Amino acid sequence: MKVLVVVASVNELRNIKAFEPMLAKEDSKVIVIDEMNETLRRRNDEILEGIPHEFYGVKERSEWFKERFGSSFSKYLKVIPERCHAETSFGFLVAHEEEPDIVLEIDDDVFPLEKQEMVQGHLDNLFSENGVTVSSPQKWYNTMENLELNVDEPVFARGHPYADDVRMENYEWHFQGGRCVLNMGLWTGHPDLDALTTLYYGGLDGRCRVKAIRPKRRKVVVGRGTYFAICSMNTAFRPKIIPAFYQLYMNFMGVDRFDDIWSGLFLKKIADHLGDGVSLGGPAVYHARRPRDVFRDLKCEMDGLAINEKLWRIVEESEIEGKTYWDAYNSLIEELAARIPEAFRNPDHKRFLETQIEKMRLWLKIIDKI
């Protein structure tokens, strides 16, 4: 299997080196999206010795767009944000050109667990017919339900809406699985929580007392019409979804940390429309979350939290068309463009989402041209 690993980082990539034995079993290459800190890049070049890898900072990304779009390159380059996790979109463009069998997105603070074959675990969940399927009358599945935690009360993942009707964990289970286009691996250690939840559990340094011990099930296919918060920390997908998997334009108008959440929401809507499966569960990794400013995270999330409560319902209600991921994404874009002006009265939220739609349209043009 040809595996392309995408990681956005401003840190030493010792975790990627720790995955080397698993990557070596496949035809693998690592795409590092960085900020061109030459000292750090030299260090990472040494750390990743023995693993095929390429670095793409702002300069390399500019050159990439110039080579493909000539004098009009800057318009397309602006689809990729700077200094935020959503830069991983650029790695997906590289993957679209290179056509690997799977794309594996890993954060720079996750590490392998003993007896967990991370790459093989993703391959198994993507290409096997195994698993169980979950659905919910409330339209959302809480990914934290599939983790054993060190606390007894329900804890909800970053990106899960706050409305009471979608926090009723009323699930229906079906003993059937299926092949999938995306698989989200889970985590031990620090789970993926938003800043409000982290603060509630005492996480003044961004790391609270809630810990994940292990996943409960190896593969949970999330049923048609049920959404979940897709976190890109440890996620693998088949390249055919790339036209519909743009990581939204973050670090913009004070909003961040919703790129994977909303791109995952859009993808789930489209995968359901096309009859494809999306799963979560294994393989698990250990999340060694670094200390961070939880109040900065909270500030970056506040407008996103408000937008999230409305946006997912607009997506759910949208009627989309198309037989490919490109066509279905284009159809969803037009639905959003028609519905957002009336649904969002806050002018900043409206402007933010209109910018997302503009970038999403450009994303499809880029896909067409490369």
PDB file of C-alpha atoms in Angstrom, residues 146-320:
ATOM      1  CA  ASN A 146     -16.469   4.698  22.395  1.00  0.00           C
ATOM      2  CA  LEU A 147     -13.760   5.477  24.971  1.00  0.00           C
ATOM      3  CA  GLU A 148     -13.334   4.181  28.481  1.00  0.00           C
ATOM      4  CA  LEU A 149     -12.719   7.282  30.597  1.00  0.00           C
ATOM      5  CA  ASN A 150     -11.545   7.876  34.137  1.00  0.00           C
ATOM      6  CA  VAL A 151     -14.751   9.782  34.940  1.00  0.00           C
ATOM      7  CA  ASP A 152     -18.289   8.425  35.223  1.00  0.00           C
ATOM      8  CA  GLU A 153     -20.331  11.298  33.786  1.00  0.00           C
ATOM      9  CA  PRO A 154     -20.829  11.823  30.022  1.00  0.00           C
ATOM     10  CA  VAL A 155     -18.115  13.920  28.369  1.00  0.00           C
ATOM     11  CA  PHE A 156     -18.589  15.266  24.846  1.00  0.00           C
ATOM     12  CA  ALA A 157     -15.957  15.674  22.156  1.00  0.00           C
ATOM     13  CA  ARG A 158     -14.785  18.984  20.704  1.00  0.00           C
ATOM     14  CA  GLY A 159     -17.214  19.954  17.962  1.00  0.00           C
ATOM     15  CA  HIS A 160     -20.247  18.119  19.351  1.00  0.00           C
ATOM     16  CA  PRO A 161     -23.116  20.660  19.518  1.00  0.00           C
ATOM     17  CA  TYR A 162     -24.306  21.857  22.916  1.00  0.00           C
ATOM     18  CA  ALA A 163     -28.074  21.827  22.270  1.00  0.00           C
ATOM     19  CA  ASP A 164     -29.923  19.466  24.610  1.00  0.00           C
ATOM     20  CA  ASP A 165     -31.552  17.525  21.809  1.00  0.00           C
ATOM     21  CA  VAL A 166     -28.193  16.425  20.385  1.00  0.00           C
ATOM     22  CA  ARG A 167     -26.668  15.620  23.788  1.00  0.00           C
ATOM     23  CA  MET A 168     -29.175  12.855  24.496  1.00  0.00           C
ATOM     24  CA  GLU A 169     -27.108   9.719  24.057  1.00  0.00           C
ATOM     25  CA  ASN A 170     -29.876   7.579  22.626  1.00  0.00           C
ATOM     26  CA  TYR A 171     -28.139   5.227  20.212  1.00  0.00           C
ATOM     27  CA  GLU A 172     -29.260   2.343  18.055  1.00  0.00           C
ATOM     28  CA  TRP A 173     -26.726  -0.403  17.320  1.00  0.00           C
ATOM     29  CA  HIS A 174     -26.672  -2.712  14.322  1.00  0.00           C
ATOM     30  CA  PHE A 175     -24.320  -5.663  14.071  1.00  0.00           C
ATOM     31  CA  GLN A 176     -22.988  -4.887  10.645  1.00  0.00           C
ATOM     32  CA  GLY A 177     -20.002  -2.906   9.450  1.00  0.00           C
ATOM     33  CA  GLY A 178     -18.680  -2.193   5.992  1.00  0.00           C
ATOM     34  CA  ARG A 179     -15.898  -0.645   3.961  1.00  0.00           C
ATOM     35  CA  CYS A 180     -15.267   3.039   4.599  1.00  0.00           C
ATOM     36  CA  VAL A 181     -13.799   6.108   2.919  1.00  0.00           C
ATOM     37  CA  LEU A 182     -12.566   7.637   6.200  1.00  0.00           C
ATOM     38  CA  ASN A 183     -11.556   6.153   9.530  1.00  0.00           C
ATOM     39  CA  MET A 184     -10.905   8.234  12.650  1.00  0.00           C
ATOM     40  CA  GLY A 185      -8.606   6.520  15.124  1.00  0.00           C
ATOM     41  CA  LEU A 186      -9.152   7.382  18.787  1.00  0.00           C
ATOM     42  CA  TRP A 187      -6.721   8.208  21.574  1.00  0.00           C
ATOM     43  CA  THR A 188      -5.616   7.330  25.054  1.00  0.00           C
ATOM     44  CA  GLY A 189      -4.321  10.008  27.400  1.00  0.00           C
ATOM     45  CA  HIS A 190      -5.818  13.440  26.732  1.00  0.00           C
ATOM     46  CA  PRO A 191      -9.009  13.188  24.658  1.00  0.00           C
ATOM     47  CA  ASP A 192     -10.083  15.811  22.139  1.00  0.00           C
ATOM     48  CA  LEU A 193     -12.086  18.335  24.178  1.00  0.00           C
ATOM     49  CA  ASP A 194     -13.052  21.945  23.589  1.00  0.00           C
ATOM     50  CA  ALA A 195     -11.809  24.724  25.844  1.00  0.00           C
ATOM     51  CA  LEU A 196     -15.081  25.049  27.771  1.00  0.00           C
ATOM     52  CA  THR A 197     -15.005  21.385  28.745  1.00  0.00           C
ATOM     53  CA  THR A 198     -11.299  21.519  29.501  1.00  0.00           C
ATOM     54  CA  LEU A 199     -11.829  24.466  31.846  1.00  0.00           C
ATOM     55  CA  TYR A 200     -14.772  22.739  33.540  1.00  0.00           C
ATOM     56  CA  TYR A 201     -12.488  19.835  34.401  1.00  0.00           C
ATOM     57  CA  GLY A 202      -9.711  22.057  35.726  1.00  0.00           C
ATOM     58  CA  GLY A 203      -7.461  22.246  32.681  1.00  0.00           C
ATOM     59  CA  LEU A 204      -5.946  25.693  33.101  1.00  0.00           C
ATOM     60  CA  ASP A 205      -2.928  24.595  31.058  1.00  0.00           C
ATOM     61  CA  GLY A 206      -5.109  23.015  28.376  1.00  0.00           C
ATOM     62  CA  ARG A 207      -4.826  19.542  29.917  1.00  0.00           C
ATOM     63  CA  CYS A 208      -7.642  18.550  32.261  1.00  0.00           C
ATOM     64  CA  ARG A 209      -8.213  15.593  34.556  1.00  0.00           C
ATOM     65  CA  VAL A 210     -10.324  13.661  32.030  1.00  0.00           C
ATOM     66  CA  LYS A 211      -8.233  10.829  30.605  1.00  0.00           C
ATOM     67  CA  ALA A 212      -9.031   8.180  28.018  1.00  0.00           C
ATOM     68  CA  ILE A 213      -7.970   4.654  28.902  1.00  0.00           C
ATOM     69  CA  ARG A 214      -8.837   2.653  25.794  1.00  0.00           C
ATOM     70  CA  PRO A 215     -11.390   2.424  22.959  1.00  0.00           C
ATOM     71  CA  LYS A 216     -14.347   0.138  23.616  1.00  0.00           C
ATOM     72  CA  ARG A 217     -14.803  -1.063  20.047  1.00  0.00           C
ATOM     73  CA  ARG A 218     -12.342  -1.446  17.195  1.00  0.00           C
ATOM     74  CA  LYS A 219     -14.662  -0.211  14.450  1.00  0.00           C
ATOM     75  CA  VAL A 220     -17.875   1.798  14.687  1.00  0.00           C
ATOM     76  CA  VAL A 221     -19.476   2.780  11.392  1.00  0.00           C
ATOM     77  CA  VAL A 222     -21.565   5.925  11.905  1.00  0.00           C
ATOM     78  CA  GLY A 223     -24.910   5.375  10.224  1.00  0.00           C
ATOM     79  CA  ARG A 224     -26.543   7.399   7.499  1.00  0.00           C
ATOM     80  CA  GLY A 225     -27.977  10.674   8.794  1.00  0.00           C
ATOM     81  CA  THR A 226     -25.926  10.591  12.002  1.00  0.00           C
ATOM     82  CA  TYR A 227     -23.033  13.020  12.475  1.00  0.00           C
ATOM     83  CA  PHE A 228     -19.995  12.999  14.727  1.00  0.00           C
ATOM     84  CA  ALA A 229     -17.073  15.285  15.496  1.00  0.00           C
ATOM     85  CA  ILE A 230     -14.263  14.257  13.162  1.00  0.00           C
ATOM     86  CA  CYS A 231     -10.888  15.057  14.709  1.00  0.00           C
ATOM     87  CA  SER A 232      -7.864  14.968  12.394  1.00  0.00           C
ATOM     88  CA  MET A 233      -5.428  13.963  15.126  1.00  0.00           C
ATOM     89  CA  ASN A 234      -5.232  10.341  13.902  1.00  0.00           C
ATOM     90  CA  THR A 235      -7.319   9.951  10.760  1.00  0.00           C
ATOM     91  CA  ALA A 236      -6.946   8.017   7.522  1.00  0.00           C
ATOM     92  CA  PHE A 237      -8.947   8.350   4.332  1.00  0.00           C
ATOM     93  CA  ARG A 238      -9.109   7.274   0.724  1.00  0.00           C
ATOM     94  CA  PRO A 239      -7.992   9.981  -1.742  1.00  0.00           C
ATOM     95  CA  LYS A 240     -11.255   9.974  -3.655  1.00  0.00           C
ATOM     96  CA  ILE A 241     -12.812  12.122  -0.898  1.00  0.00           C
ATOM     97  CA  ILE A 242     -10.240  14.950  -1.248  1.00  0.00           C
ATOM     98  CA  PRO A 243     -12.471  17.132  -3.492  1.00  0.00           C
ATOM     99  CA  ALA A 244     -14.941  17.223  -0.567  1.00  0.00           C
ATOM    100  CA  PHE A 245     -12.446  17.381   2.295  1.00  0.00           C
ATOM    101  CA  TYR A 246     -11.040  20.901   2.239  1.00  0.00           C
ATOM    102  CA  GLN A 247      -9.994  21.889   5.765  1.00  0.00           C
ATOM    103  CA  LEU A 248     -11.811  25.170   6.186  1.00  0.00           C
ATOM    104  CA  TYR A 249     -10.044  28.526   6.298  1.00  0.00           C
ATOM    105  CA  MET A 250      -9.117  29.116   9.933  1.00  0.00           C
ATOM    106  CA  ASN A 251      -7.158  31.687  11.939  1.00  0.00           C
ATOM    107  CA  PHE A 252      -9.543  34.159  10.326  1.00  0.00           C
ATOM    108  CA  MET A 253     -11.762  36.760  12.014  1.00  0.00           C
ATOM    109  CA  GLY A 254     -10.681  35.353  15.362  1.00  0.00           C
ATOM    110  CA  VAL A 255     -12.035  31.863  14.612  1.00  0.00           C
ATOM    111  CA  ASP A 256      -9.904  28.727  14.765  1.00  0.00           C
ATOM    112  CA  ARG A 257     -10.078  25.026  15.760  1.00  0.00           C
ATOM    113  CA  PHE A 258     -13.115  24.170  13.634  1.00  0.00           C
ATOM    114  CA  ASP A 259     -11.375  23.202  10.378  1.00  0.00           C
ATOM    115  CA  ASP A 260     -11.596  19.438  10.924  1.00  0.00           C
ATOM    116  CA  ILE A 261     -14.983  19.673  12.649  1.00  0.00           C
ATOM    117  CA  TRP A 262     -16.779  21.415   9.787  1.00  0.00           C
ATOM    118  CA  SER A 263     -14.897  19.678   6.978  1.00  0.00           C
ATOM    119  CA  GLY A 264     -15.886  16.415   8.681  1.00  0.00           C
ATOM    120  CA  LEU A 265     -19.514  17.543   8.923  1.00  0.00           C
ATOM    121  CA  PHE A 266     -19.597  18.308   5.208  1.00  0.00           C
ATOM    122  CA  LEU A 267     -17.869  15.053   4.332  1.00  0.00           C
ATOM    123  CA  LYS A 268     -20.309  12.970   6.380  1.00  0.00           C
ATOM    124  CA  LYS A 269     -23.267  14.574   4.625  1.00  0.00           C
ATOM    125  CA  ILE A 270     -21.716  13.815   1.240  1.00  0.00           C
ATOM    126  CA  ALA A 271     -20.566  10.282   2.099  1.00  0.00           C
ATOM    127  CA  ASP A 272     -24.107   9.497   3.268  1.00  0.00           C
ATOM    128  CA  HIS A 273     -25.488  10.880   0.005  1.00  0.00           C
ATOM    129  CA  LEU A 274     -23.081   8.724  -2.019  1.00  0.00           C
ATOM    130  CA  GLY A 275     -23.648   5.606   0.082  1.00  0.00           C
ATOM    131  CA  ASP A 276     -20.125   5.413   1.524  1.00  0.00           C
ATOM    132  CA  GLY A 277     -19.197   4.492   5.083  1.00  0.00           C
ATOM    133  CA  VAL A 278     -17.300   6.557   7.656  1.00  0.00           C
ATOM    134  CA  SER A 279     -15.940   4.934  10.805  1.00  0.00           C
ATOM    135  CA  LEU A 280     -14.115   5.532  14.073  1.00  0.00           C
ATOM    136  CA  GLY A 281     -12.420   3.474  16.769  1.00  0.00           C
ATOM    137  CA  GLY A 282      -9.032   1.881  16.261  1.00  0.00           C
ATOM    138  CA  PRO A 283      -6.199   2.213  15.887  1.00  0.00           C
ATOM    139  CA  ALA A 284      -5.620   4.136  19.099  1.00  0.00           C
ATOM    140  CA  VAL A 285      -2.633   6.380  19.704  1.00  0.00           C
ATOM    141  CA  TYR A 286      -1.385   8.069  22.860  1.00  0.00           C
ATOM    142  CA  HIS A 287      -2.152  11.793  22.904  1.00  0.00           C
ATOM    143  CA  ALA A 288       0.573  13.624  24.832  1.00  0.00           C
ATOM    144  CA  ARG A 289      -1.073  17.037  24.727  1.00  0.00           C
ATOM    145  CA  ARG A 290       1.372  19.879  25.311  1.00  0.00           C
ATOM    146  CA  PRO A 291       0.613  22.658  27.806  1.00  0.00           C
ATOM    147  CA  ARG A 292      -1.235  25.468  26.057  1.00  0.00           C
ATOM    148  CA  ASP A 293      -3.196  28.633  26.753  1.00  0.00           C
ATOM    149  CA  VAL A 294      -6.715  27.341  27.305  1.00  0.00           C
ATOM    150  CA  PHE A 295      -8.098  30.884  27.401  1.00  0.00           C
ATOM    151  CA  ARG A 296      -6.654  31.587  23.965  1.00  0.00           C
ATOM    152  CA  ASP A 297      -8.331  28.387  22.744  1.00  0.00           C
ATOM    153  CA  LEU A 298     -11.586  29.540  24.311  1.00  0.00           C
ATOM    154  CA  LYS A 299     -11.361  32.889  22.550  1.00  0.00           C
ATOM    155  CA  CYS A 300     -10.709  31.169  19.215  1.00  0.00           C
ATOM    156  CA  GLU A 301     -13.644  28.818  19.742  1.00  0.00           C
ATOM    157  CA  MET A 302     -16.401  31.146  20.982  1.00  0.00           C
ATOM    158  CA  ASP A 303     -17.745  32.350  17.636  1.00  0.00           C
ATOM    159  CA  GLY A 304     -17.219  28.892  16.210  1.00  0.00           C
ATOM    160  CA  LEU A 305     -19.375  27.379  18.948  1.00  0.00           C
ATOM    161  CA  ALA A 306     -22.220  29.744  18.055  1.00  0.00           C
ATOM    162  CA  ILE A 307     -21.856  29.062  14.323  1.00  0.00           C
ATOM    163  CA  ASN A 308     -21.698  25.306  14.922  1.00  0.00           C
ATOM    164  CA  GLU A 309     -25.150  25.190  16.544  1.00  0.00           C
ATOM    165  CA  LYS A 310     -26.764  26.510  13.347  1.00  0.00           C
ATOM    166  CA  LEU A 311     -24.413  25.253  10.655  1.00  0.00           C
ATOM    167  CA  TRP A 312     -24.880  21.541  11.247  1.00  0.00           C
ATOM    168  CA  ARG A 313     -28.661  21.913  11.025  1.00  0.00           C
ATOM    169  CA  ILE A 314     -28.341  23.741   7.702  1.00  0.00           C
ATOM    170  CA  VAL A 315     -26.148  20.924   6.400  1.00  0.00           C
ATOM    171  CA  GLU A 316     -28.589  18.302   7.659  1.00  0.00           C
ATOM    172  CA  GLU A 317     -31.528  20.007   5.957  1.00  0.00           C
ATOM    173  CA  SER A 318     -29.707  20.566   2.662  1.00  0.00           C
ATOM    174  CA  GLU A 319     -30.701  18.508  -0.344  1.00  0.00           C
ATOM    175  CA  ILE A 320     -27.625  17.772  -2.412  1.00  0.00           C
TER     176      ILE A 320
END
